[in-house]
Amino acid sequence: MSGAIADAFARARARGEGALVAYAMAGDPDLPRSVDVFAACVEGGADILEIGVAFSDPIADGPVIQGASERALKAGSTLRRVLDEVVPAVRERCPQTPLVVMTYVNVIMALGEERYAKLARERGVSGTILPDLPPEESIDIRQAFDREGLELIPLCAPTTSPKRAESIAKDARGFVYCVSVAGVTGMRSQLPADLSERLELVRRVSPVPVVAGFGISSAEQARVVGAHADGVVVGSAIVRAAQADGPSAARQVCADIKRGLKR
Amino acid sequence: MDTKTAPGRFGRYGGRYVPETLVPAHQELELAYAEAQKDPSFGEQVAQVLREFVGRETPLTPARRLTTLWGGAEVWLKREDLAHTGAHKINNTIGQVLLAKRMGKKRIIAETGAGQHGVATATACALFGLPCEVYMGALDVERQSLNVFRMKALGATVHAVESGSRTLKDAMNEAMRVWVAQIHDTHYVIGSAAGPHPYPTIVRDFQSVIGKEVRTQSLVAFGQLPDAIIACIGGGSNAIGILHPFIGDKNVRLVGVEAGGHGLDSGQHGASLTLGTEGVLHGSRSLVLQDEHGQIMEAHSISAGLDYPGVGPELAYLAKTGRVEVRTATDDEALKAFYEVCRNEGILPALESSHAFARAGELARELGKGKYLVINCSGRGDKDVATIAARGVPPAIRLEGA
């Protein structure tokens, strides 16, 4: 494995830490202020930034990110504006941190997958997560991304069979995003008991790092999950904190989680 | 013409764009449905319930006064309004709930727009003893209070969805989100011939009973297949149900009518086949109403069942290949047609079906005398009377009635 994402995981590992992938919504509360949230996440210790691009019909997201999506759309966020205004500004403030875009397949299709891949790569995006694009539907998009060296990061779910998880992991680019709970994004007080087992299974076969996401919001959860993964994704907790108390609250959430990821 | 070019694909349209968590459930459903289709006892069971409980077959009724009024083809009505619960939706819910039971599912969830699909799902659940949760846009909860009452009376829980446009598309988003969290023991009964594979195929197959009956009935009633069939299209389940069995009959014109809302130029309509562009919504690639950035637009129709910004992938394919002709009718035209059908035939059609009636007169005249036109009267209008009464009687109708 090579590239900015791999380097970020390697740096975290060298420091004896699990990596923190921090998600926030571009354009929430507006485009410039969302840049402050991303920068704050990096100040709090985020190793990779996941830049949410709003979609009107986010079927994989829970209420916190749905709300952020609605606010971002009201503020005029579009994929094109995120690539033109948010991504370059974040890159400038956090030059070391790999950026990953997370949105829905229709948003990418509307811009055109090849055009998107080219623009994203030019502006310094390393990868893309599309939660409504299972492997069966992803062949064309992945080819377009591969041509630009943009990594299409696959998801694995609690309902994914071991055999299917193995084939998803073997083909993965960037990292494998293991969804920790059968459900939508959002904070949970409890994570499933078999999560560690599933993470280990994917890790055994995956050529790239494996992270767990969905439902993780505390240092303790990060510590438990981080023992079986290369890192965690935190989204709703950051989005909620940033909405309530601004970028410094997002920084605090990241710092807390990062404490849990120390080994 | 076989419109199925790949499993779950209709030309470029269809597929299964869902979160990974849902993929195994769709594969399980696909497999269970394939097995059920191979099992003659399943088909017999569905047919028996449709006969004994739903009241199939529904009549093919001559519309003599409309025929005279329009002065063209002889007009016949396929009376899905006479199916139990008052619309075609029950054909699909009986089939899917029986399938869910066969799969050992413990609970049913559904989305609904006008509430007909919710009522039909709640009915099937009551009949077969399964708990039922229905997701409905908060706006639709307000404008379809009769159906909300019916669902609750049947024992279903109705959840008002406050997100987005508070209509059908948001109800479908919410039902999908809930399903992701309850995937192990819950079946999601999708009511339209839309959504991820295998739903468009399953819904089409269960609804095709409409068109199959029309084939036999028309031979008995007027000794030939119809020259044209017309149906309204929102997501498209009644349309694909009546049209699909005739796709191979080149001499039968197939016509769909979309919601023109306030007019195609107004930006407030539900005409996704007419003005939509290719996109992915609710798990399938089809024609959708969206802006240049890929954000789904809010559809509008006076009919809560037609204000959906997407359409089933098979209909998108049939429309693009020209096999299905697509027209639109505005809110006002649908209202006018509603009264026309009431006063000439003694039938209160649903506002959805009124869209088909609104374009049927022209089609009858285009076809001319000696031809036969079948209109799918997909549901009855009782649920819409508050909406219709609030609009007042259109002036043109008032004159005719005076």
XYZ file of C-alpha atoms in Angstrom:
665
model
C 0.000 0.000 0.000
C 1.108 3.524 -0.709
C -0.227 7.037 -0.676
C -1.317 9.661 1.784
C -3.896 7.504 3.552
C -1.430 4.677 4.122
C 1.149 7.178 5.394
C -1.296 8.623 7.899
C -2.047 5.180 9.346
C 1.692 4.390 9.443
C 2.445 7.636 11.320
C -0.264 6.901 13.902
C 1.002 3.368 14.331
C 4.582 4.627 14.777
C 3.328 6.848 17.592
C 1.646 3.847 19.177
C -1.872 5.064 18.438
C -4.921 4.005 16.519
C -5.851 6.448 13.767
C -8.788 8.804 14.141
C -10.855 9.416 11.026
C -12.905 12.507 11.828
C -16.101 13.205 9.924
C -17.766 16.575 9.619
C -20.246 18.000 7.158
C -18.885 20.458 4.604
C -21.115 23.507 4.592
C -22.438 23.104 8.135
C -23.177 25.747 9.361
C -21.788 27.320 6.181
C -18.847 26.653 3.875
C -16.149 28.836 5.522
C -17.065 27.879 9.076
C -17.040 24.177 8.240
C -13.380 24.642 7.279
C -12.770 25.791 10.867
C -14.408 22.591 12.132
C -12.152 20.402 9.972
C -9.049 22.304 11.079
C -10.142 21.986 14.710
C -10.507 18.218 14.313
C -6.886 18.021 13.145
C -5.794 20.188 16.081
C -7.607 17.705 18.313
C -5.572 14.872 16.796
C -7.547 13.627 13.791
C -5.303 11.670 11.419
C -7.639 11.623 8.431
C -10.506 13.982 7.622
C -13.718 12.707 6.197
C -15.464 15.520 4.375
C -19.218 14.976 4.212
C -20.951 16.297 1.116
C -24.650 16.769 1.736
C -27.299 14.764 -0.089
C -31.014 15.431 0.093
C -31.886 11.784 0.764
C -29.216 10.293 3.040
C -30.544 6.780 3.680
C -27.475 5.595 5.605
C -27.465 8.475 8.063
C -29.104 9.007 11.413
C -30.750 12.203 12.676
C -27.550 14.111 13.585
C -25.973 13.863 10.138
C -29.359 14.209 8.402
C -29.733 17.521 10.215
C -26.233 18.590 9.196
C -27.074 17.658 5.597
C -30.154 19.859 5.634
C -28.223 22.796 7.098
C -25.425 22.386 4.544
C -27.867 22.310 1.635
C -29.559 25.440 2.953
C -26.130 27.089 3.143
C -25.612 26.323 -0.554
C -23.249 23.385 -0.268
C -22.754 21.389 -3.455
C -20.117 18.848 -4.416
C -18.605 21.357 -6.811
C -18.414 24.089 -4.160
C -16.944 21.667 -1.626
C -14.217 20.744 -4.124
C -13.612 24.372 -5.087
C -13.927 26.108 -1.723
C -13.763 23.710 1.222
C -11.179 21.145 0.117
C -8.464 23.650 -0.929
C -8.972 25.658 2.274
C -8.709 22.552 4.445
C -5.634 21.394 2.539
C -3.984 24.719 3.146
C -4.644 24.616 6.878
C -3.947 20.914 7.331
C -1.356 20.053 4.647
C -0.372 16.726 6.243
C -3.868 15.298 6.685
C -5.330 13.052 3.982
C -8.838 14.022 2.915
C -11.595 11.586 2.120
C -14.952 12.651 0.677
C -18.090 10.914 1.900
C -21.310 11.377 -0.033
C -23.948 9.415 -1.930
C -23.596 7.955 -5.391
C -26.151 10.279 -7.001
C -24.134 13.336 -6.059
C -21.063 11.872 -7.784
C -23.059 10.744 -10.817
C -24.533 14.222 -11.267
C -21.045 15.709 -11.622
C -19.855 12.692 -13.604
C -17.641 10.083 -11.999
C -14.628 10.773 -14.224
C -14.904 14.501 -13.856
C -15.271 14.110 -10.113
C -12.263 11.802 -9.857
C -10.114 14.254 -11.776
C -11.227 17.339 -9.829
C -10.954 15.573 -6.489
C -7.462 14.345 -7.237
C -6.317 17.750 -8.471
C -7.514 19.391 -5.282
C -5.820 16.825 -3.075
C -8.579 14.412 -2.115
C -7.185 10.923 -1.484
C -10.293 8.790 -1.289
C -14.063 8.586 -1.422
C -16.688 6.722 0.579
C -20.095 6.079 -0.987
C -22.323 4.295 1.533
C -25.002 3.413 -1.042
C -22.601 1.854 -3.533
C -22.100 -1.847 -2.778
C -19.315 -3.684 -4.645
C -21.733 -5.108 -7.231
C -22.562 -1.603 -8.463
C -19.138 -0.043 -8.049
C -17.122 -1.434 -10.973
C -17.418 1.568 -13.319
C -16.882 4.138 -10.610
C -13.906 2.277 -9.246
C -12.276 2.112 -12.650
C -12.746 5.845 -13.069
C -11.271 6.449 -9.604
C -8.373 4.039 -10.181
C -7.396 5.923 -13.324
C -6.967 9.073 -11.230
C -5.448 7.320 -8.253
C -8.455 8.192 -6.109
C -9.224 5.443 -3.625
C -12.775 4.077 -3.398
C -13.042 2.991 0.220
C -15.383 0.026 0.707
C -17.730 -0.646 3.607
C -18.299 -3.852 5.503
C -21.390 -4.359 7.671
C -22.361 -6.551 10.611
C -24.688 -8.371 8.224
C -21.923 -9.042 5.691
C -21.064 -12.739 5.597
C -17.445 -13.708 6.373
C -16.947 -14.838 2.786
C -18.290 -11.580 1.370
C -16.302 -9.558 3.922
C -13.175 -11.357 2.767
C -13.781 -10.502 -0.877
C -14.573 -6.870 -0.019
C -11.406 -6.593 2.076
C -9.123 -8.234 -0.474
C -10.159 -5.701 -3.111
C -10.099 -2.677 -0.823
C -8.436 0.636 -1.550
C -7.400 3.145 1.118
C -8.927 1.425 4.112
C -11.864 -0.808 4.917
C -14.683 0.949 6.734
C -16.302 -1.592 9.034
C -19.751 -0.478 10.090
C -19.931 -1.428 13.747
C -23.684 -1.633 14.174
C -26.612 -2.696 12.015
C -28.126 0.719 11.700
C -27.579 4.250 10.528
C -24.872 6.675 11.637
C -25.234 7.984 15.179
C -23.975 7.631 18.698
C -24.708 4.427 20.607
C -24.181 3.624 24.267
C -23.336 0.023 23.456
C -21.499 -1.626 20.606
C -22.169 -5.216 19.592
C -20.220 -7.938 21.393
C -19.044 -9.655 18.204
C -17.535 -6.484 16.735
C -13.955 -7.336 17.706
C -14.241 -10.730 16.065
C -15.526 -9.216 12.835
C -12.784 -6.603 12.822
C -10.090 -9.235 13.300
C -11.515 -11.314 10.462
C -11.425 -8.383 8.038
C -7.983 -7.377 9.258
C -6.533 -10.802 8.600
C -7.306 -10.602 4.876
C -7.193 -6.887 4.166
C -4.113 -5.430 2.453
C -5.091 -1.983 3.783
C -5.918 -0.698 7.294
C -9.295 -1.462 8.837
C -11.333 1.072 10.771
C -14.599 0.816 12.670
C -17.291 3.462 12.510
C -20.946 4.206 13.328
C -21.882 4.635 16.967
C -18.470 5.520 18.384
C -18.506 8.672 20.512
C -16.378 8.131 23.634
C -12.733 7.515 24.516
C -13.729 4.243 26.161
C -15.499 2.968 23.037
C -12.508 4.050 20.953
C -10.187 2.166 23.313
C -12.209 -1.061 23.115
C -12.704 -0.931 19.340
C -9.233 0.457 18.674
C -7.689 -2.684 20.131
C -9.067 -4.655 17.198
C -8.789 -2.096 14.402
C -6.293 0.309 12.886
C -8.528 3.182 13.797
C -12.020 4.502 14.299
C -14.363 6.871 12.483
C -16.216 9.412 14.576
C -18.941 11.477 12.942
C -22.154 12.256 14.760
C -20.405 13.152 18.019
C -18.227 15.709 16.191
C -21.104 17.091 14.149
C -23.271 17.485 17.226
C -20.510 19.120 19.263
C -19.647 21.530 16.444
C -23.284 22.478 16.000
C -23.788 23.080 19.703
C -20.516 24.787 20.641
C -18.471 25.421 17.514
C -15.056 24.211 16.326
C -13.452 24.084 19.788
C -16.034 21.512 20.885
C -15.195 19.398 17.830
C -11.505 19.686 18.762
C -12.350 18.463 22.277
C -14.274 15.416 20.991
C -11.308 14.469 18.769
C -8.830 14.895 21.631
C -10.990 12.673 23.888
C -11.273 9.949 21.274
C -7.585 10.183 20.528
C -6.839 9.559 24.209
C -8.794 6.334 23.929
C -6.747 5.325 20.905
C -3.366 5.449 22.696
C -1.967 1.988 23.064
C -40.083 -8.117 -25.609
C -38.352 -9.111 -22.425
C -37.494 -5.941 -20.577
C -35.188 -7.684 -18.182
C -31.739 -7.401 -19.713
C -29.792 -8.412 -16.598
C -30.860 -9.539 -13.142
C -32.353 -6.450 -11.611
C -31.574 -4.319 -14.641
C -33.936 -2.890 -17.217
C -31.566 -1.537 -19.820
C -29.497 1.042 -17.960
C -31.978 1.274 -15.125
C -32.487 -0.675 -11.932
C -29.747 -2.217 -9.829
C -29.250 -2.218 -6.105
C -27.716 0.903 -4.618
C -28.112 0.305 -0.912
C -25.940 0.427 2.204
C -23.868 -2.732 2.646
C -25.914 -3.620 5.744
C -28.953 -4.082 3.493
C -27.279 -6.069 0.721
C -27.568 -9.493 2.379
C -31.269 -8.886 3.099
C -31.871 -8.087 -0.558
C -29.986 -11.199 -1.606
C -32.039 -13.245 0.852
C -35.255 -11.726 -0.508
C -34.182 -12.377 -4.089
C -33.505 -16.000 -3.268
C -36.686 -16.490 -1.234
C -38.747 -14.958 -4.027
C -37.142 -17.175 -6.664
C -37.914 -20.226 -4.540
C -41.477 -19.100 -3.895
C -42.003 -18.665 -7.619
C -40.882 -22.235 -8.207
C -43.282 -23.496 -5.547
C -46.774 -23.882 -7.070
C -48.366 -23.872 -3.621
C -47.181 -20.297 -3.032
C -48.797 -19.026 -6.220
C -51.984 -20.885 -5.331
C -51.973 -19.439 -1.842
C -51.641 -15.888 -3.181
C -54.343 -16.501 -5.792
C -56.685 -17.929 -3.181
C -56.317 -14.938 -0.855
C -56.774 -12.562 -3.786
C -59.976 -14.402 -4.707
C -61.480 -14.974 -1.254
C -60.326 -11.863 0.578
C -59.476 -9.174 -1.958
C -62.437 -9.964 -4.204
C -60.538 -10.632 -7.407
C -61.049 -10.660 -10.182
C -62.036 -7.015 -10.269
C -64.561 -6.154 -12.988
C -63.873 -4.674 -16.397
C -66.724 -2.187 -16.577
C -68.032 -0.535 -19.748
C -68.014 3.260 -19.387
C -70.935 3.949 -21.738
C -71.537 7.576 -20.892
C -67.843 8.487 -21.076
C -67.708 6.685 -24.421
C -70.562 8.862 -25.657
C -69.167 12.031 -24.087
C -65.715 11.576 -25.577
C -67.002 10.378 -28.935
C -64.125 8.080 -29.784
C -63.020 4.601 -28.784
C -65.219 2.443 -26.620
C -64.078 3.015 -23.035
C -63.753 0.295 -20.415
C -62.596 0.642 -16.837
C -60.447 -1.839 -14.945
C -61.969 -1.519 -11.496
C -59.090 -1.769 -9.028
C -61.137 0.637 -6.908
C -63.319 -2.370 -6.134
C -60.469 -4.442 -4.716
C -60.624 -4.720 -0.918
C -59.191 -1.598 0.760
C -60.036 0.382 -2.358
C -56.981 0.259 -4.560
C -54.617 -2.012 -6.453
C -52.036 -1.747 -3.649
C -53.484 -4.807 -1.885
C -52.350 -7.131 -4.731
C -48.741 -6.512 -3.812
C -49.043 -6.432 -0.041
C -50.823 -9.792 0.117
C -48.010 -11.300 -1.954
C -45.169 -9.655 -0.051
C -46.543 -10.318 3.415
C -47.052 -13.986 2.514
C -43.482 -14.007 1.228
C -42.262 -12.416 4.470
C -44.069 -15.070 6.507
C -42.478 -17.740 4.363
C -39.096 -16.167 5.154
C -39.864 -16.302 8.873
C -39.930 -12.520 9.344
C -41.528 -11.291 12.548
C -42.481 -7.757 11.655
C -43.420 -5.631 8.664
C -42.510 -2.036 7.872
C -43.778 0.012 4.964
C -43.760 3.522 3.561
C -46.856 5.181 2.225
C -47.786 8.310 0.316
C -51.538 8.601 -0.084
C -51.925 5.910 2.527
C -53.396 3.280 0.191
C -50.247 1.183 0.383
C -50.121 1.679 4.150
C -53.728 0.587 4.504
C -53.108 -2.383 2.224
C -50.018 -3.397 4.200
C -51.801 -2.962 7.535
C -54.651 -5.068 6.156
C -52.383 -7.895 5.033
C -50.615 -7.778 8.404
C -53.924 -7.951 10.273
C -55.005 -10.849 8.086
C -51.825 -12.820 8.645
C -51.086 -11.694 12.210
C -47.885 -9.692 11.863
C -47.085 -6.380 13.595
C -46.928 -3.468 11.173
C -45.172 -0.080 11.280
C -45.950 2.457 8.589
C -43.818 5.501 7.761
C -45.675 8.407 6.208
C -44.629 11.969 5.443
C -46.053 14.366 8.016
C -47.657 16.406 5.224
C -49.381 13.285 3.920
C -50.526 12.390 7.445
C -52.369 15.716 7.429
C -53.925 15.429 4.004
C -54.824 11.731 4.187
C -56.365 11.545 7.641
C -58.950 8.948 6.640
C -56.237 6.495 5.670
C -54.254 7.262 8.816
C -57.325 6.320 10.826
C -57.800 3.145 8.811
C -54.182 2.046 9.346
C -54.457 2.620 13.083
C -57.797 0.823 13.240
C -56.143 -2.145 11.527
C -53.562 -2.232 14.295
C -50.631 -0.578 12.524
C -48.419 2.071 14.077
C -48.136 5.160 11.886
C -44.953 7.221 12.145
C -45.157 10.782 10.806
C -41.851 11.633 9.092
C -40.844 15.262 9.587
C -37.656 15.337 7.498
C -37.212 16.800 4.016
C -40.392 17.548 2.097
C -42.449 15.513 4.601
C -43.903 13.408 1.772
C -43.468 9.993 0.211
C -39.765 10.201 -0.631
C -38.916 11.094 2.953
C -41.139 8.319 4.262
C -39.192 5.912 2.052
C -35.844 7.240 3.330
C -37.010 6.788 6.896
C -38.362 3.281 6.295
C -35.002 2.303 4.766
C -33.135 3.784 7.732
C -35.340 1.913 10.174
C -34.963 -1.278 8.176
C -31.160 -1.081 8.373
C -31.476 -1.255 12.144
C -34.036 -4.109 12.208
C -32.823 -6.115 9.303
C -32.636 -9.522 10.992
C -36.352 -10.025 11.654
C -38.147 -7.360 9.611
C -39.428 -7.297 6.036
C -39.846 -3.978 4.288
C -42.878 -4.032 2.011
C -42.143 -1.494 -0.722
C -45.379 -0.386 -2.352
C -44.204 0.888 -5.683
C -42.406 -0.815 -8.543
C -39.361 1.193 -7.482
C -36.528 0.682 -5.006
C -33.558 -1.674 -5.137
C -33.561 -5.032 -6.897
C -35.534 -7.309 -6.448
C -38.397 -4.986 -5.446
C -39.252 -3.587 -8.887
C -39.581 -7.153 -10.177
C -41.518 -8.468 -7.180
C -43.991 -5.581 -7.160
C -44.464 -5.831 -10.921
C -45.126 -9.549 -10.727
C -47.700 -9.219 -7.942
C -49.393 -6.294 -9.704
C -49.390 -8.017 -13.087
C -52.567 -9.788 -11.970
C -54.314 -6.598 -13.152
C -53.105 -6.834 -16.730
C -53.503 -10.613 -16.877
C -57.145 -10.244 -15.905
C -57.631 -7.503 -18.500
C -56.294 -9.832 -21.198
C -58.899 -12.482 -20.449
C -61.702 -10.059 -19.645
C -61.283 -7.987 -22.787
C -61.497 -11.086 -24.960
C -64.782 -11.948 -23.253
C -66.121 -8.380 -23.125
C -65.284 -7.187 -26.624
C -63.612 -10.087 -28.335
C -60.112 -8.661 -28.742
C -57.240 -7.165 -26.803
C -57.645 -3.448 -26.078
C -56.246 -1.051 -28.676
C -54.827 1.074 -25.898
C -54.435 0.989 -22.131
C -53.891 4.063 -19.999
C -52.787 4.310 -16.380
C -51.420 6.954 -14.036
C -47.746 6.831 -13.047
C -46.227 7.941 -9.775
C -43.744 5.250 -8.785
C -45.686 3.197 -11.281
C -47.035 0.059 -9.628
C -50.562 0.188 -11.068
C -49.161 1.155 -14.464
C -46.583 -1.614 -14.686
C -49.194 -4.021 -13.290
C -51.737 -3.394 -16.027
C -49.258 -2.672 -18.849
C -46.612 -5.345 -18.372
C -48.641 -8.325 -19.618
C -49.163 -6.412 -22.916
C -45.582 -5.390 -23.613
C -45.212 -8.087 -26.253
C -48.473 -7.101 -27.981
C -47.220 -4.521 -30.448
C -50.740 -3.511 -31.459
C -51.693 -2.473 -27.956
C -50.725 1.127 -27.223
C -49.505 1.562 -23.671
C -49.903 5.023 -22.184
C -48.809 6.398 -18.815
C -49.917 9.697 -17.294
C -47.698 11.540 -14.840
C -48.575 14.293 -12.419
C -48.240 17.637 -14.165
C -48.930 19.416 -10.871
C -49.076 23.176 -11.411
C -47.733 22.662 -14.948
C -44.465 21.369 -16.374
C -43.016 24.898 -16.520
C -43.838 25.587 -12.879
C -41.185 23.311 -11.456
C -43.934 21.867 -9.261
C -44.926 18.505 -10.655
C -44.190 14.798 -10.407
C -43.239 14.160 -14.029
C -40.033 12.178 -13.622
C -40.374 10.253 -16.910
C -41.082 13.458 -18.817
C -38.573 15.806 -17.196
C -36.380 13.629 -14.992
C -32.736 12.828 -15.558
C -30.808 9.666 -14.827
C -29.916 9.239 -11.196
C -29.968 6.982 -8.173
C -32.774 7.358 -5.660
C -33.992 4.849 -3.090
C -31.691 2.127 -4.259
C -32.205 2.095 -7.997
C -30.990 3.906 -11.040
C -33.864 5.474 -12.875
C -35.204 8.821 -14.014
C -35.473 11.264 -11.133
C -36.311 14.896 -10.567
C -33.058 16.423 -9.423
C -31.061 19.605 -9.721
C -27.716 19.871 -11.521
C -25.926 18.991 -8.272
C -27.713 15.679 -7.856
C -30.014 16.841 -5.080
C -33.452 15.303 -5.336
C -36.193 17.860 -5.871
C -39.499 17.927 -4.098
C -42.230 16.680 -6.362
C -45.681 18.184 -6.300
C -49.081 16.772 -7.097
C -52.564 17.311 -5.773
C -52.491 13.543 -5.430
C -50.425 12.367 -2.494
C -49.705 9.125 -4.345
C -48.123 10.804 -7.369
C -45.855 13.409 -5.817
C -42.813 11.194 -5.963
C -39.629 12.497 -7.650
C -38.638 9.067 -8.973
C -40.229 6.266 -10.981
C -39.773 2.520 -11.249
C -36.745 1.525 -13.363
C -38.689 -0.733 -15.703
C -41.066 2.093 -16.606
C -38.080 4.366 -17.177
C -36.756 1.770 -19.602
C -40.113 1.280 -21.324
C -40.564 5.039 -21.651
C -37.037 5.585 -23.024
C -37.461 2.805 -25.578
C -40.821 4.256 -26.585
C -42.892 1.204 -25.695
C -44.814 3.217 -23.121
C -46.056 6.640 -24.255
C -45.862 9.206 -21.501
C -48.224 12.135 -21.015
C -48.981 14.433 -18.112
C -52.085 15.900 -16.498
C -52.121 18.939 -14.221
C -53.806 19.143 -10.832
C -56.685 21.096 -12.360
C -57.135 18.626 -15.206
C -57.188 15.746 -12.739
C -59.801 17.537 -10.613
C -61.961 18.180 -13.630
C -61.637 14.543 -14.685
C -62.596 13.458 -11.177
C -65.966 15.205 -11.455
C -66.428 14.017 -15.020
C -66.091 10.406 -13.953
C -68.253 10.920 -10.856
C -71.102 12.470 -12.802
C -70.986 10.327 -15.890
C -70.243 6.938 -14.455
C -71.200 7.049 -10.767
C -67.630 6.254 -9.748
C -65.428 8.370 -7.448
C -61.927 7.694 -8.762
C -58.823 8.353 -6.675
C -57.017 11.564 -7.565
C -54.187 9.359 -8.837
C -56.507 7.555 -11.239
C -58.110 10.875 -12.193
C -54.829 11.742 -13.919
C -55.319 8.756 -16.239
C -58.923 9.829 -16.871
C -57.759 13.376 -17.630
C -55.810 12.179 -20.694
C -58.142 9.331 -21.634
C -60.674 11.487 -23.520
C -58.063 12.675 -26.002
C -56.695 9.187 -26.376
C -60.213 7.832 -27.039
C -60.674 10.419 -29.793
C -57.213 9.684 -31.246
C -58.064 6.016 -31.403
C -61.467 6.700 -32.930
C -64.689 4.762 -33.081
C -64.550 0.998 -33.274
C -61.437 0.884 -31.092
C -61.220 -0.164 -27.458
C -59.589 1.791 -24.656
C -59.047 0.430 -21.136
C -58.425 2.879 -18.285
C -56.933 1.618 -15.073
C -59.175 2.961 -12.331
C -56.438 2.178 -9.839
C -58.221 3.281 -6.695
C -61.248 4.958 -5.235
C -61.398 8.582 -4.254
C -62.879 8.410 -0.751
C -59.490 9.194 0.773
C -59.259 12.339 -1.367
C -62.646 13.925 -0.699
C -61.325 16.430 1.856
C -58.598 17.582 -0.583
C -61.089 17.803 -3.435
C -63.794 19.564 -1.408
C -61.258 22.145 -0.225
C -60.543 23.081 -3.851
C -64.191 23.735 -4.694
C -65.945 22.581 -7.854
C -64.138 23.793 -10.999
C -66.228 26.383 -12.933
C -66.496 24.262 -16.062
C -68.020 21.426 -14.077
C -70.380 23.736 -12.244
C -71.862 24.885 -15.561
C -72.310 21.343 -16.794
C -73.932 20.333 -13.527
C -76.343 23.267 -13.485
